Each structure stands twice: as structure tokens, then as C-alpha cells.
GROMACS .gro file of C-alpha atoms in nm:
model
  201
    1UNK     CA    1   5.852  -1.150  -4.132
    2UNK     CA    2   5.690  -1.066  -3.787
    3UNK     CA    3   5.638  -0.693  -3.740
    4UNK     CA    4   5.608  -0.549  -3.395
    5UNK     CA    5   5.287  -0.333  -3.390
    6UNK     CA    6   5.237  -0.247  -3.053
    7UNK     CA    7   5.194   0.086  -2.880
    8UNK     CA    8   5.560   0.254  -2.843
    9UNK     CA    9   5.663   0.236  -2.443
   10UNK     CA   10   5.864   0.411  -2.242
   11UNK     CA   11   6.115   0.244  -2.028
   12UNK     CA   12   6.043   0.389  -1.684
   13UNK     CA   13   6.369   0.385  -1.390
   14UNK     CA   14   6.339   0.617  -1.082
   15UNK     CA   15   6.062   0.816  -1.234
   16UNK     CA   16   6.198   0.910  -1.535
   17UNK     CA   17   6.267   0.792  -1.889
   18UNK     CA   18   6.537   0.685  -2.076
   19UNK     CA   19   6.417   0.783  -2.449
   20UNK     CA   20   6.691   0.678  -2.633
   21UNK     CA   21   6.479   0.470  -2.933
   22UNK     CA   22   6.570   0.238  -3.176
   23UNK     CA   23   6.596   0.501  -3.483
   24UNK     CA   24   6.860   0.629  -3.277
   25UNK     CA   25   7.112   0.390  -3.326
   26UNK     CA   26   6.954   0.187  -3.575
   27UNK     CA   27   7.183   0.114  -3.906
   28UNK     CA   28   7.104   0.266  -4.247
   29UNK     CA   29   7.058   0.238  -4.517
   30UNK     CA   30   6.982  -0.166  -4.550
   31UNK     CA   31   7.225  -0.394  -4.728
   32UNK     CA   32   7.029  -0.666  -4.920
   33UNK     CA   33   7.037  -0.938  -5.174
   34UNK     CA   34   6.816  -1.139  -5.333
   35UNK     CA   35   6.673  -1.483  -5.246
   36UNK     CA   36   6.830  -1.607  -5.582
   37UNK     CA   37   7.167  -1.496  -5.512
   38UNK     CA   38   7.418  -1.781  -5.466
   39UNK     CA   39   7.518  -1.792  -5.104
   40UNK     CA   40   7.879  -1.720  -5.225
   41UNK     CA   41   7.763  -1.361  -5.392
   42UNK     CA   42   7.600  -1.281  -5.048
   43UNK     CA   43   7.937  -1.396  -4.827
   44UNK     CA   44   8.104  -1.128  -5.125
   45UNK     CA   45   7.888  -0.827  -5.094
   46UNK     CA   46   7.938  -0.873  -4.693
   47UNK     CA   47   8.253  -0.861  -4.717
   48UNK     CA   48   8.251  -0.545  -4.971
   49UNK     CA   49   8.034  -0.418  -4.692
   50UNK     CA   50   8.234  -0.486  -4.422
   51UNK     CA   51   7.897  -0.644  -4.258
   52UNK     CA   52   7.795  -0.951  -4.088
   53UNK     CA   53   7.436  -0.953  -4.205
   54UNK     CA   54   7.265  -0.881  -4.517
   55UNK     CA   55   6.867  -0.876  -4.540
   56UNK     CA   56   6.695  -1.044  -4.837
   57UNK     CA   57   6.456  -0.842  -5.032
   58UNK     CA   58   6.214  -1.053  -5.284
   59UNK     CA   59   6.032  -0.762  -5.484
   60UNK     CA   60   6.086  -0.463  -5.196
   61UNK     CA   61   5.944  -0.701  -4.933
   62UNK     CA   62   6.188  -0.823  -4.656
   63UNK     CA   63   6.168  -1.225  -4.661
   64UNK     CA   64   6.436  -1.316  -4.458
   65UNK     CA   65   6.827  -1.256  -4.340
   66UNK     CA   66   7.125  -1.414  -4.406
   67UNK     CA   67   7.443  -1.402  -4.183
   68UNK     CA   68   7.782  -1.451  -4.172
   69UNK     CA   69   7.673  -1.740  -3.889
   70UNK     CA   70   7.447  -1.931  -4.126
   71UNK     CA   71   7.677  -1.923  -4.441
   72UNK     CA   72   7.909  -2.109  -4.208
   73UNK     CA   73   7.684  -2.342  -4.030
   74UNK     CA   74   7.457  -2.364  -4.325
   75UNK     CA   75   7.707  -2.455  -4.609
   76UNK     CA   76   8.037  -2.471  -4.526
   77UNK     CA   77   7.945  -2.765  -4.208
   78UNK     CA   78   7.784  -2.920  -4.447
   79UNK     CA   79   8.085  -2.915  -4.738
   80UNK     CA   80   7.795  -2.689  -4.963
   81UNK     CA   81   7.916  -2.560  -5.256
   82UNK     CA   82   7.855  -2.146  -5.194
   83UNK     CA   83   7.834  -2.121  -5.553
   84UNK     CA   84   7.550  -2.395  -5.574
   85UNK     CA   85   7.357  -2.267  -5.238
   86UNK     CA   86   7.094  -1.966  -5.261
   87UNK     CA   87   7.045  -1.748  -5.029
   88UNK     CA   88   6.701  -1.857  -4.957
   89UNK     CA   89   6.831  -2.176  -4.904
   90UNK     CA   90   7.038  -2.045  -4.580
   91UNK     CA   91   6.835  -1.727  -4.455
   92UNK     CA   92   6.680  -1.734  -4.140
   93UNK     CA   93   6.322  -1.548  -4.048
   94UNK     CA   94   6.348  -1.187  -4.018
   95UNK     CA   95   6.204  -1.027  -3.681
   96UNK     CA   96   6.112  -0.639  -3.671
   97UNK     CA   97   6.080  -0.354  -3.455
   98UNK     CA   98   5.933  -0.039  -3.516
   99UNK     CA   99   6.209   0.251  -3.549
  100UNK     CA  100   6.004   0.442  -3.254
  101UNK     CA  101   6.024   0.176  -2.966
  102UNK     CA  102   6.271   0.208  -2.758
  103UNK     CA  103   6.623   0.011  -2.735
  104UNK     CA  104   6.479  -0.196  -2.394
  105UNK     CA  105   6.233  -0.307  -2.627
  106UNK     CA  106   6.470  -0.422  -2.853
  107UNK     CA  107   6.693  -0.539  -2.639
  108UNK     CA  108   6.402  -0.762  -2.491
  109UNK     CA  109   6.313  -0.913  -2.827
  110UNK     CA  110   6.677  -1.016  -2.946
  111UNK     CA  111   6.646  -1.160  -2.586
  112UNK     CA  112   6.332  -1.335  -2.645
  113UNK     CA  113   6.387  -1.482  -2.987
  114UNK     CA  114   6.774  -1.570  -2.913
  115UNK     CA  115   6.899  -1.347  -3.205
  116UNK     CA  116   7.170  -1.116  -3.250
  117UNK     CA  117   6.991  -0.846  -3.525
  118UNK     CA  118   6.636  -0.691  -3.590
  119UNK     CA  119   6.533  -0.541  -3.872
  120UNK     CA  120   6.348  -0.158  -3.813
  121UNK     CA  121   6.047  -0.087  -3.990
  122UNK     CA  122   5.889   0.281  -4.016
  123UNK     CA  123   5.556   0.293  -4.148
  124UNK     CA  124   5.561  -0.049  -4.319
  125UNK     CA  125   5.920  -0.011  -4.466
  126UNK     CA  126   6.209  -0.128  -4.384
  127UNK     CA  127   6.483   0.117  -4.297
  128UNK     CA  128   6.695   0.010  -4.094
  129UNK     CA  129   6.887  -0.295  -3.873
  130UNK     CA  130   6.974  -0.320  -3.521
  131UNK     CA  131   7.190  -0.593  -3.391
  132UNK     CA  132   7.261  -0.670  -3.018
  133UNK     CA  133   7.567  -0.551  -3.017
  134UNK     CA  134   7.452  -0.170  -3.105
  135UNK     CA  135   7.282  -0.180  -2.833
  136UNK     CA  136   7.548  -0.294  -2.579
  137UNK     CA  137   7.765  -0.040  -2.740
  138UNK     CA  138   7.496   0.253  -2.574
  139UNK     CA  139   7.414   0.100  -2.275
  140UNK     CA  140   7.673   0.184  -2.031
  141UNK     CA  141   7.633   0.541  -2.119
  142UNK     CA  142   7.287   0.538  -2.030
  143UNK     CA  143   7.348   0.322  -1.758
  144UNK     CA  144   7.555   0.673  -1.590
  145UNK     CA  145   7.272   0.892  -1.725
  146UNK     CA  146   6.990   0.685  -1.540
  147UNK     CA  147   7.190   0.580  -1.257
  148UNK     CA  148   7.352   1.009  -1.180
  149UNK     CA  149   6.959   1.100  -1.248
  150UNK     CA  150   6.830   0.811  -0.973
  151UNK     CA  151   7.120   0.951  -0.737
  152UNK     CA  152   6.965   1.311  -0.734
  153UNK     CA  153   6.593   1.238  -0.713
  154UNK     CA  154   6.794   1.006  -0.426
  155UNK     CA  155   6.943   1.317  -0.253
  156UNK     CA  156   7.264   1.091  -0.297
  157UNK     CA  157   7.477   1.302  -0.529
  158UNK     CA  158   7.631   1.633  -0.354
  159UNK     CA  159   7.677   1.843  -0.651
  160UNK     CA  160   7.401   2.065  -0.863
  161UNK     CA  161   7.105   1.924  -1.015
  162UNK     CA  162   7.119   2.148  -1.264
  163UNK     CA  163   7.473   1.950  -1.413
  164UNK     CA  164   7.329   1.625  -1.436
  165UNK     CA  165   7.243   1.531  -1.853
  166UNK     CA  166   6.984   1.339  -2.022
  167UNK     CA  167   6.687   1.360  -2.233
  168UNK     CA  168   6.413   1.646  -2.103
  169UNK     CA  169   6.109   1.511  -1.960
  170UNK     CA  170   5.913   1.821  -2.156
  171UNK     CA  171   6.024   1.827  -2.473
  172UNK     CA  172   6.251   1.521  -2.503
  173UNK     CA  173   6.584   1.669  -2.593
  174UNK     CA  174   6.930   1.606  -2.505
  175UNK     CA  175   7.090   1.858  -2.266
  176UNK     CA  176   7.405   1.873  -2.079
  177UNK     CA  177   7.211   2.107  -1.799
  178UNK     CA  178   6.880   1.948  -1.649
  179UNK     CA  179   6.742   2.051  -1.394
  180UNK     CA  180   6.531   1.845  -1.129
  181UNK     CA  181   6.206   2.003  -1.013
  182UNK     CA  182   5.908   1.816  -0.832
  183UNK     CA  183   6.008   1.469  -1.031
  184UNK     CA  184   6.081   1.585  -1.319
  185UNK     CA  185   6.408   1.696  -1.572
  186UNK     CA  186   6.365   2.017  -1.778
  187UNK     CA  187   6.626   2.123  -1.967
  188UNK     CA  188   6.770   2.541  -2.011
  189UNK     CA  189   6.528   2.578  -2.275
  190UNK     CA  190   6.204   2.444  -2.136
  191UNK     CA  191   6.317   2.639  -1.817
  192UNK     CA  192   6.341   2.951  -2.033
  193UNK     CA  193   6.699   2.996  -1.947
  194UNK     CA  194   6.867   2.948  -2.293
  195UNK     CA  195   7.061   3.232  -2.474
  196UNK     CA  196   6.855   3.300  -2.785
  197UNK     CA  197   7.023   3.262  -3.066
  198UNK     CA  198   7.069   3.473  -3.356
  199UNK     CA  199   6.801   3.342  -3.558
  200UNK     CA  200   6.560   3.352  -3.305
  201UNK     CA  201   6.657   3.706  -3.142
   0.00000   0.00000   0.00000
């Protein structure tokens, strides 16, 4: 298992960050099975699961992953019995991110290694998996967000900074009304515009 452990960047794009990170839309908690399971109790519990992945735990320690891919190119091409293969004797290596970098990173590592899933560590644990596809699922959303923000810095968009949403460049929270100042985002709050609320009146 290869563990990323690398300072946690931030994807820069017309001045400004994306901060959507890989605990975001990471999925948890972790299916697994272990390296002595027959590869035809794995193929089960995915399909209980409704997965396409499992991770293989030996003793609380990730060792490898299993998917639905290697079950079929790894026994049935090869007219394996599932019953008679373990899973150790499909998985492939298991590469990690840490749960705080962000999704470009990840997206640049499934890239890099020519995978499809990552598993997400926090502190030396694994908590989580992120596949490829969970992270095509949120790009084109923050493909608008960085492209509307680019547009105002721009001058390009004719209509109120202040509609424009995204993740706060002070305090890193998602608002609906930013507001661009001298390069920067700052949501209602950080502005000191919000309403206070009850609890805090």
C-alpha cells in the first residue's frame, strides 16, 4: 500500500481556490474482505453491497483491492473456479490519498497510476474510497463555480458579485452570496452581513 504523505495543496484557477477535498466526496464506511476469502464470497458481498470494489483488510491493515474488473479478468478468462480462487490471489495494489488533499489531486493520481479507485487514509487509517467516477460526478459543478468566479474577477459577467457561490477564501465555507473584493471571495458572514441567529443573538 503506497500512502500519499505530502503537504495538502490547493488547486489554484484565476486566483482563487477550489477547496472541494477528497473527504468530501469520499465513500464510507469501507467494504472489505479478507485475503482468505474465496474470490466467489468477495463477487457475493459486492453484490450484497451493490459495489464494484471491495478493499482487503489482513489484521486492520489495507493489503490490497479486489474489483469487479479483476474477478472477471482474473478468474473467469482464465475458466478459475471462484470457489477455488482467494482473494489475494486476484487483488491488485492499493494506492492512497490522504482524506485532506484535494479532488485535483486525486484526480491526478487515478490519472497517473491508470486506476479507477483510491483508497483515503486519515491519520494512518483507512476511511474511506474514492473512485474516478466520484469525481467526474462533481466536476462540472465546480467547473460553473470556477469558471462564473474567473468571469467576475474578468469583469465578464454583468450581474452582482455578490450572487456568484463557492467556497470563502476566509474561512472556507460554502455560500450562495460571495462577494469579490481586491482578489478575493468572502462570504455574508466573514463580511459581517449575516442575520444572527437565535443561538447566537
Amino acid at each position: 500500500m503506497h500512502v500519499v504523505k505530502k503537504p495538502v495543496r490547493e488547486h489554484a484557477d484565476a486566483n482563487m481556490t477550489t477547496r472541494v477535498i477528497v473527504r468530501d466526496i469520499m465513500n464510507s464506511p469501507v467494504i472489505s474482505a479478507s485475503p482468505h476469502d474465496t474470490v466467489r464470497d468477495v463477487a457475493k458481498k459486492m453484490k450484497s453491497e451493490n459495489i464494484g470494489s471491495i478493499i482487503i483488510m489482513d489484521k486492520d491493515k489495507p493489503v490490497g483491492l479486489v474489483t469487479d474488473y479483476d474477478i472477471v479478468t482474473q478468474g473467469v478468462a482464465k475458466d478459475a473456479k471462484p470457489s477455488a480462487l482467494k482473494a489475494s490471489d486476484v487483488m491488485r495494489e492499493l494506492h492512497t490519498i490522504e482524506s485532506e488533499e484535494s479532488i485535483t489531486e486525486a484526480a491526478r493520481l487515478l490519472r497517473k497510476h491508470g486506476i479507477k479507485r483510491l483508497g483515503v487514509v486519515y491519520k494512518g487509517r483507512l476511511v474511506g474510497i474514492i473512485s474516478a467516477s466520484d469525481v467526474i460526478a462533481v466536476t462540472p459543478d465546480l467547473v460553473d463555480v470556477v469558471s462564473e468566479k474567473a468571469g467576475i474577477i474578468r469583469g465578464e459577467l454583468g450581474r452582482p458579485a455578490g450572487k456568484v457561490s463557492g467556497y470563502c477564501d476566509e474561512c472556507g465555507e460554502w455560500s450562495d452570496l460571495l462577494q469579490y473584493d481586491e482578489g478575493t471571495f468572502i462570504c455574508e458572514v466573514c463580511r459581517g452581513e449575516a442575520t444572527p441567529t437565535p443561538e447566537s443573538a
